[in-house]
Amino acid sequence: MKIVLLQFVDPQEIRKPHLMVNLYNLTTNSWKQIDYGDIIQVGYDRASHYFQLFFNGACHWDLKHGGSDSMYTFLCFDVSTEVLRWLEYPPDIPMKYGWRSLFVVNGCLAVVWYANWEEVPSPIVIWVMKEYGVKESWFKHSVIEPFEDYFYPFLPWKNEWLLLDKAEGDKIDQLVSCSFHSNELKKHQIYGQGTTFRALFYKESLISLDQLIN
């Protein structure tokens, strides 16, 4: 088992900002640092949980490739082979405005696009990569029609619903779910506050962390 720490070199201290990957091996109880130098240059760091995903044995991060004038793609780090590579977003996704989140839908890599505050009301659009790593396999999975309220996508639920954070500005946020296909919206009596509001999958296991390490 490994722990991955992505470290960005401060662009104020170096002309070409790049990243390092730090790997902690639980078996050997040791750290290893990999400096990719100019091979992987980045223009922006998105540390939020919305912009990262572990899928298919790799860590994925939403980043700007190359520099300040480059377009966003997402960076993949294969934990077993320790290889970095870039994957491209769907060609028709609006990249100059709005936000994106990385998810898994029907066992495939997916990206959800949603608008900025000032663009509301706007739809929430979901693309799915049918064949992992093949950019031509992106297809538009579903479009959730615009609502008057603003929502942050959390994660898909049972491949039929999208869990959302109904943002209320200075008020308490609320968890809601929306059907991928019918636009049916359900409100749940679960509340949170701003950026501290989270939704995570939990799968019970009979295997303890100590067993995995040893």
PDB file of C-alpha atoms in Angstrom:
ATOM      1  CA  MET A   1       0.000   0.000   0.000  1.00  0.00           C
ATOM      2  CA  LYS A   2       1.247   3.488  -0.883  1.00  0.00           C
ATOM      3  CA  ILE A   3       0.382   7.049   0.086  1.00  0.00           C
ATOM      4  CA  VAL A   4       0.774   9.661  -2.669  1.00  0.00           C
ATOM      5  CA  LEU A   5       1.643  13.289  -1.903  1.00  0.00           C
ATOM      6  CA  LEU A   6       1.595  15.720  -4.834  1.00  0.00           C
ATOM      7  CA  GLN A   7       3.922  18.681  -4.230  1.00  0.00           C
ATOM      8  CA  PHE A   8       4.004  21.816  -6.389  1.00  0.00           C
ATOM      9  CA  VAL A   9       7.233  23.785  -6.594  1.00  0.00           C
ATOM     10  CA  ASP A  10       6.525  27.441  -5.769  1.00  0.00           C
ATOM     11  CA  PRO A  11       6.357  29.334  -9.100  1.00  0.00           C
ATOM     12  CA  GLN A  12       7.812  32.397  -7.332  1.00  0.00           C
ATOM     13  CA  GLU A  13      11.027  30.504  -6.685  1.00  0.00           C
ATOM     14  CA  ILE A  14      11.509  28.831 -10.043  1.00  0.00           C
ATOM     15  CA  ARG A  15      10.980  30.038 -13.605  1.00  0.00           C
ATOM     16  CA  LYS A  16       9.133  26.923 -14.741  1.00  0.00           C
ATOM     17  CA  PRO A  17       6.747  25.664 -12.047  1.00  0.00           C
ATOM     18  CA  HIS A  18       6.620  21.890 -11.900  1.00  0.00           C
ATOM     19  CA  LEU A  19       5.683  19.157  -9.494  1.00  0.00           C
ATOM     20  CA  MET A  20       7.175  16.411  -7.387  1.00  0.00           C
ATOM     21  CA  VAL A  21       5.499  13.184  -6.336  1.00  0.00           C
ATOM     22  CA  ASN A  22       6.243  11.842  -2.865  1.00  0.00           C
ATOM     23  CA  LEU A  23       5.436   8.165  -2.267  1.00  0.00           C
ATOM     24  CA  TYR A  24       5.174   6.612   1.172  1.00  0.00           C
ATOM     25  CA  ASN A  25       5.384   2.809   1.205  1.00  0.00           C
ATOM     26  CA  LEU A  26       3.555   1.367   4.205  1.00  0.00           C
ATOM     27  CA  THR A  27       5.345  -1.965   3.841  1.00  0.00           C
ATOM     28  CA  THR A  28       8.871  -0.536   4.072  1.00  0.00           C
ATOM     29  CA  ASN A  29       7.878   2.487   6.196  1.00  0.00           C
ATOM     30  CA  SER A  30       9.829   4.804   3.899  1.00  0.00           C
ATOM     31  CA  TRP A  31       9.368   7.844   1.639  1.00  0.00           C
ATOM     32  CA  LYS A  32      10.540   8.189  -1.956  1.00  0.00           C
ATOM     33  CA  GLN A  33      10.525  11.485  -3.849  1.00  0.00           C
ATOM     34  CA  ILE A  34      10.233  11.691  -7.641  1.00  0.00           C
ATOM     35  CA  ASP A  35      11.047  15.057  -9.218  1.00  0.00           C
ATOM     36  CA  TYR A  36       9.690  15.209 -12.759  1.00  0.00           C
ATOM     37  CA  GLY A  37      11.265  18.606 -13.371  1.00  0.00           C
ATOM     38  CA  ASP A  38      10.478  20.231 -16.709  1.00  0.00           C
ATOM     39  CA  ILE A  39       8.792  17.074 -18.003  1.00  0.00           C
ATOM     40  CA  ILE A  40       5.612  17.975 -16.152  1.00  0.00           C
ATOM     41  CA  GLN A  41       4.981  21.720 -16.021  1.00  0.00           C
ATOM     42  CA  VAL A  42       1.851  23.038 -14.401  1.00  0.00           C
ATOM     43  CA  GLY A  43       0.204  26.415 -14.377  1.00  0.00           C
ATOM     44  CA  TYR A  44      -2.297  26.026 -11.549  1.00  0.00           C
ATOM     45  CA  ASP A  45      -2.837  23.963  -8.443  1.00  0.00           C
ATOM     46  CA  ARG A  46      -6.330  22.697  -7.655  1.00  0.00           C
ATOM     47  CA  ALA A  47      -6.103  21.126  -4.239  1.00  0.00           C
ATOM     48  CA  SER A  48      -9.845  20.824  -3.667  1.00  0.00           C
ATOM     49  CA  HIS A  49     -11.392  17.367  -3.330  1.00  0.00           C
ATOM     50  CA  TYR A  50     -13.661  18.250  -6.280  1.00  0.00           C
ATOM     51  CA  PHE A  51     -10.717  18.139  -8.690  1.00  0.00           C
ATOM     52  CA  GLN A  52      -9.037  14.865  -7.750  1.00  0.00           C
ATOM     53  CA  LEU A  53      -9.942  11.201  -8.096  1.00  0.00           C
ATOM     54  CA  PHE A  54      -8.379   7.761  -7.585  1.00  0.00           C
ATOM     55  CA  PHE A  55      -9.537   5.439 -10.359  1.00  0.00           C
ATOM     56  CA  ASN A  56      -8.168   2.470 -12.311  1.00  0.00           C
ATOM     57  CA  GLY A  57      -5.054   2.300 -10.128  1.00  0.00           C
ATOM     58  CA  ALA A  58      -4.144   5.937 -10.791  1.00  0.00           C
ATOM     59  CA  CYS A  59      -4.497   9.318  -9.101  1.00  0.00           C
ATOM     60  CA  HIS A  60      -6.108  12.010 -11.272  1.00  0.00           C
ATOM     61  CA  TRP A  61      -5.830  15.787 -10.815  1.00  0.00           C
ATOM     62  CA  ASP A  62      -7.389  18.648 -12.769  1.00  0.00           C
ATOM     63  CA  LEU A  63      -4.452  20.893 -13.791  1.00  0.00           C
ATOM     64  CA  LYS A  64      -3.356  23.408 -16.370  1.00  0.00           C
ATOM     65  CA  HIS A  65      -0.720  21.812 -18.611  1.00  0.00           C
ATOM     66  CA  GLY A  66       2.405  23.765 -19.535  1.00  0.00           C
ATOM     67  CA  GLY A  67       1.829  27.308 -18.324  1.00  0.00           C
ATOM     68  CA  SER A  68      -0.571  30.174 -17.799  1.00  0.00           C
ATOM     69  CA  ASP A  69      -1.767  30.224 -21.431  1.00  0.00           C
ATOM     70  CA  SER A  70      -2.358  26.475 -21.649  1.00  0.00           C
ATOM     71  CA  MET A  71      -5.676  24.688 -21.401  1.00  0.00           C
ATOM     72  CA  TYR A  72      -6.802  22.504 -18.533  1.00  0.00           C
ATOM     73  CA  THR A  73      -6.331  18.757 -18.813  1.00  0.00           C
ATOM     74  CA  PHE A  74      -5.987  16.222 -16.061  1.00  0.00           C
ATOM     75  CA  LEU A  75      -2.828  14.561 -14.840  1.00  0.00           C
ATOM     76  CA  CYS A  76      -2.746  10.839 -14.086  1.00  0.00           C
ATOM     77  CA  PHE A  77      -0.222   9.129 -11.834  1.00  0.00           C
ATOM     78  CA  ASP A  78      -0.171   5.327 -11.983  1.00  0.00           C
ATOM     79  CA  VAL A  79       0.645   4.235  -8.440  1.00  0.00           C
ATOM     80  CA  SER A  80       2.087   0.829  -9.391  1.00  0.00           C
ATOM     81  CA  THR A  81       4.262   1.901 -12.358  1.00  0.00           C
ATOM     82  CA  GLU A  82       4.953   5.447 -11.038  1.00  0.00           C
ATOM     83  CA  VAL A  83       4.311   6.846 -14.528  1.00  0.00           C
ATOM     84  CA  LEU A  84       2.755  10.286 -15.111  1.00  0.00           C
ATOM     85  CA  ARG A  85       0.698  11.160 -18.173  1.00  0.00           C
ATOM     86  CA  TRP A  86      -1.907  13.676 -19.328  1.00  0.00           C
ATOM     87  CA  LEU A  87      -5.474  12.826 -20.333  1.00  0.00           C
ATOM     88  CA  GLU A  88      -7.584  15.231 -22.367  1.00  0.00           C
ATOM     89  CA  TYR A  89     -11.049  16.446 -21.508  1.00  0.00           C
ATOM     90  CA  PRO A  90     -13.983  16.054 -23.938  1.00  0.00           C
ATOM     91  CA  PRO A  91     -13.478  18.432 -26.883  1.00  0.00           C
ATOM     92  CA  ASP A  92     -16.864  20.126 -26.419  1.00  0.00           C
ATOM     93  CA  ILE A  93     -16.588  20.860 -22.697  1.00  0.00           C
ATOM     94  CA  PRO A  94     -16.598  24.612 -21.868  1.00  0.00           C
ATOM     95  CA  MET A  95     -13.095  25.155 -20.476  1.00  0.00           C
ATOM     96  CA  LYS A  96     -12.918  28.949 -20.247  1.00  0.00           C
ATOM     97  CA  TYR A  97     -15.632  29.272 -17.616  1.00  0.00           C
ATOM     98  CA  GLY A  98     -17.372  27.068 -15.101  1.00  0.00           C
ATOM     99  CA  TRP A  99     -15.997  24.241 -12.964  1.00  0.00           C
ATOM    100  CA  ARG A 100     -15.303  20.551 -13.371  1.00  0.00           C
ATOM    101  CA  SER A 101     -15.370  17.552 -11.026  1.00  0.00           C
ATOM    102  CA  LEU A 102     -13.964  14.070 -11.647  1.00  0.00           C
ATOM    103  CA  PHE A 103     -16.212  11.096 -10.847  1.00  0.00           C
ATOM    104  CA  VAL A 104     -16.858   7.441 -11.683  1.00  0.00           C
ATOM    105  CA  VAL A 105     -20.133   6.611 -13.466  1.00  0.00           C
ATOM    106  CA  ASN A 106     -21.042   3.032 -14.430  1.00  0.00           C
ATOM    107  CA  GLY A 107     -17.441   1.970 -13.794  1.00  0.00           C
ATOM    108  CA  CYS A 108     -16.049   4.596 -16.188  1.00  0.00           C
ATOM    109  CA  LEU A 109     -14.143   7.833 -15.697  1.00  0.00           C
ATOM    110  CA  ALA A 110     -16.510  10.801 -15.838  1.00  0.00           C
ATOM    111  CA  VAL A 111     -16.335  14.575 -15.646  1.00  0.00           C
ATOM    112  CA  VAL A 112     -19.136  16.828 -14.448  1.00  0.00           C
ATOM    113  CA  TRP A 113     -19.263  20.447 -15.633  1.00  0.00           C
ATOM    114  CA  TYR A 114     -21.184  23.141 -13.783  1.00  0.00           C
ATOM    115  CA  ALA A 115     -21.326  26.923 -14.039  1.00  0.00           C
ATOM    116  CA  ASN A 116     -19.917  29.721 -11.928  1.00  0.00           C
ATOM    117  CA  TRP A 117     -22.197  31.642  -9.576  1.00  0.00           C
ATOM    118  CA  GLU A 118     -22.682  34.429 -12.105  1.00  0.00           C
ATOM    119  CA  GLU A 119     -23.783  31.979 -14.826  1.00  0.00           C
ATOM    120  CA  VAL A 120     -26.763  30.578 -12.908  1.00  0.00           C
ATOM    121  CA  PRO A 121     -29.157  29.238 -14.086  1.00  0.00           C
ATOM    122  CA  SER A 122     -27.090  26.818 -16.200  1.00  0.00           C
ATOM    123  CA  PRO A 123     -27.249  23.059 -16.813  1.00  0.00           C
ATOM    124  CA  ILE A 124     -25.025  20.451 -15.167  1.00  0.00           C
ATOM    125  CA  VAL A 125     -23.452  18.303 -17.887  1.00  0.00           C
ATOM    126  CA  ILE A 126     -21.859  14.863 -17.444  1.00  0.00           C
ATOM    127  CA  TRP A 127     -19.397  13.281 -19.892  1.00  0.00           C
ATOM    128  CA  VAL A 128     -18.187   9.673 -19.604  1.00  0.00           C
ATOM    129  CA  MET A 129     -14.994   8.135 -21.045  1.00  0.00           C
ATOM    130  CA  LYS A 130     -16.245   4.758 -22.283  1.00  0.00           C
ATOM    131  CA  GLU A 131     -12.732   3.375 -22.886  1.00  0.00           C
ATOM    132  CA  TYR A 132     -10.235   4.562 -20.305  1.00  0.00           C
ATOM    133  CA  GLY A 133      -7.378   6.611 -21.744  1.00  0.00           C
ATOM    134  CA  VAL A 134      -8.952   6.949 -25.204  1.00  0.00           C
ATOM    135  CA  LYS A 135     -10.008  10.567 -25.768  1.00  0.00           C
ATOM    136  CA  GLU A 136     -12.217   9.628 -28.737  1.00  0.00           C
ATOM    137  CA  SER A 137     -14.406   7.542 -26.408  1.00  0.00           C
ATOM    138  CA  TRP A 138     -15.796  10.552 -24.497  1.00  0.00           C
ATOM    139  CA  PHE A 139     -19.563  10.908 -24.864  1.00  0.00           C
ATOM    140  CA  LYS A 140     -22.187  13.147 -23.272  1.00  0.00           C
ATOM    141  CA  HIS A 141     -23.913  10.955 -20.704  1.00  0.00           C
ATOM    142  CA  SER A 142     -26.611  13.304 -19.447  1.00  0.00           C
ATOM    143  CA  VAL A 143     -27.656  16.925 -19.059  1.00  0.00           C
ATOM    144  CA  ILE A 144     -29.398  18.098 -15.899  1.00  0.00           C
ATOM    145  CA  GLU A 145     -31.526  21.078 -16.843  1.00  0.00           C
ATOM    146  CA  PRO A 146     -30.932  24.454 -15.157  1.00  0.00           C
ATOM    147  CA  PHE A 147     -32.221  25.216 -11.679  1.00  0.00           C
ATOM    148  CA  GLU A 148     -32.640  28.658 -10.173  1.00  0.00           C
ATOM    149  CA  ASP A 149     -30.501  27.642  -7.191  1.00  0.00           C
ATOM    150  CA  TYR A 150     -26.756  26.981  -7.277  1.00  0.00           C
ATOM    151  CA  PHE A 151     -25.458  23.438  -6.766  1.00  0.00           C
ATOM    152  CA  TYR A 152     -22.026  21.883  -6.243  1.00  0.00           C
ATOM    153  CA  PRO A 153     -21.889  18.272  -7.504  1.00  0.00           C
ATOM    154  CA  PHE A 154     -20.707  15.828  -4.838  1.00  0.00           C
ATOM    155  CA  LEU A 155     -20.728  12.366  -6.438  1.00  0.00           C
ATOM    156  CA  PRO A 156     -22.951   9.926  -8.370  1.00  0.00           C
ATOM    157  CA  TRP A 157     -25.181   7.583  -6.388  1.00  0.00           C
ATOM    158  CA  LYS A 158     -26.172   4.132  -7.694  1.00  0.00           C
ATOM    159  CA  ASN A 159     -25.463   5.335 -11.263  1.00  0.00           C
ATOM    160  CA  GLU A 160     -28.894   6.986 -11.323  1.00  0.00           C
ATOM    161  CA  TRP A 161     -28.598  10.011  -9.066  1.00  0.00           C
ATOM    162  CA  LEU A 162     -26.168  12.856  -8.591  1.00  0.00           C
ATOM    163  CA  LEU A 163     -25.677  14.034  -5.013  1.00  0.00           C
ATOM    164  CA  LEU A 164     -25.462  17.817  -4.843  1.00  0.00           C
ATOM    165  CA  ASP A 165     -24.695  20.536  -2.344  1.00  0.00           C
ATOM    166  CA  LYS A 166     -27.470  23.135  -2.544  1.00  0.00           C
ATOM    167  CA  ALA A 167     -25.474  26.278  -1.819  1.00  0.00           C
ATOM    168  CA  GLU A 168     -27.290  28.910   0.219  1.00  0.00           C
ATOM    169  CA  GLY A 169     -24.661  31.651   0.395  1.00  0.00           C
ATOM    170  CA  ASP A 170     -24.374  32.700   4.047  1.00  0.00           C
ATOM    171  CA  LYS A 171     -27.000  30.142   5.097  1.00  0.00           C
ATOM    172  CA  ILE A 172     -26.581  26.447   5.876  1.00  0.00           C
ATOM    173  CA  ASP A 173     -26.175  24.270   2.736  1.00  0.00           C
ATOM    174  CA  GLN A 174     -28.404  21.255   2.111  1.00  0.00           C
ATOM    175  CA  LEU A 175     -27.821  17.838   0.542  1.00  0.00           C
ATOM    176  CA  VAL A 176     -30.052  17.139  -2.471  1.00  0.00           C
ATOM    177  CA  SER A 177     -30.089  14.463  -5.165  1.00  0.00           C
ATOM    178  CA  CYS A 178     -31.059  14.782  -8.808  1.00  0.00           C
ATOM    179  CA  SER A 179     -31.903  12.064 -11.323  1.00  0.00           C
ATOM    180  CA  PHE A 180     -29.527  11.832 -14.282  1.00  0.00           C
ATOM    181  CA  HIS A 181     -32.376  11.381 -16.731  1.00  0.00           C
ATOM    182  CA  SER A 182     -35.594  12.910 -15.366  1.00  0.00           C
ATOM    183  CA  ASN A 183     -34.356  16.051 -13.585  1.00  0.00           C
ATOM    184  CA  GLU A 184     -36.264  14.897 -10.495  1.00  0.00           C
ATOM    185  CA  LEU A 185     -34.885  16.719  -7.455  1.00  0.00           C
ATOM    186  CA  LYS A 186     -35.045  15.347  -3.897  1.00  0.00           C
ATOM    187  CA  LYS A 187     -34.125  17.284  -0.772  1.00  0.00           C
ATOM    188  CA  HIS A 188     -32.583  15.429   2.174  1.00  0.00           C
ATOM    189  CA  GLN A 189     -32.576  16.535   5.784  1.00  0.00           C
ATOM    190  CA  ILE A 190     -28.774  16.669   5.852  1.00  0.00           C
ATOM    191  CA  TYR A 191     -27.064  20.025   6.217  1.00  0.00           C
ATOM    192  CA  GLY A 192     -23.536  21.408   6.161  1.00  0.00           C
ATOM    193  CA  GLN A 193     -21.546  24.594   5.970  1.00  0.00           C
ATOM    194  CA  GLY A 194     -19.793  25.780   2.805  1.00  0.00           C
ATOM    195  CA  THR A 195     -16.466  24.157   1.906  1.00  0.00           C
ATOM    196  CA  THR A 196     -16.598  21.818   4.920  1.00  0.00           C
ATOM    197  CA  PHE A 197     -19.655  20.004   3.495  1.00  0.00           C
ATOM    198  CA  ARG A 198     -18.672  16.595   2.079  1.00  0.00           C
ATOM    199  CA  ALA A 199     -20.213  13.392   0.735  1.00  0.00           C
ATOM    200  CA  LEU A 200     -18.058  10.250   0.619  1.00  0.00           C
ATOM    201  CA  PHE A 201     -18.564   6.579  -0.186  1.00  0.00           C
ATOM    202  CA  TYR A 202     -18.073   4.154   2.687  1.00  0.00           C
ATOM    203  CA  LYS A 203     -17.651   0.426   2.114  1.00  0.00           C
ATOM    204  CA  GLU A 204     -17.353  -1.794   5.151  1.00  0.00           C
ATOM    205  CA  SER A 205     -14.482  -4.288   5.088  1.00  0.00           C
ATOM    206  CA  LEU A 206     -13.446  -7.201   7.301  1.00  0.00           C
ATOM    207  CA  ILE A 207      -9.783  -6.489   6.494  1.00  0.00           C
ATOM    208  CA  SER A 208      -8.073  -4.064   8.863  1.00  0.00           C
ATOM    209  CA  LEU A 209      -5.409  -1.550   7.860  1.00  0.00           C
ATOM    210  CA  ASP A 210      -2.897  -3.436  10.038  1.00  0.00           C
ATOM    211  CA  GLN A 211      -3.523  -6.592   7.997  1.00  0.00           C
ATOM    212  CA  LEU A 212      -2.830  -4.727   4.759  1.00  0.00           C
ATOM    213  CA  ILE A 213       0.393  -3.236   6.096  1.00  0.00           C
ATOM    214  CA  ASN A 214       1.687  -6.522   7.491  1.00  0.00           C
TER     215      ASN A 214
END
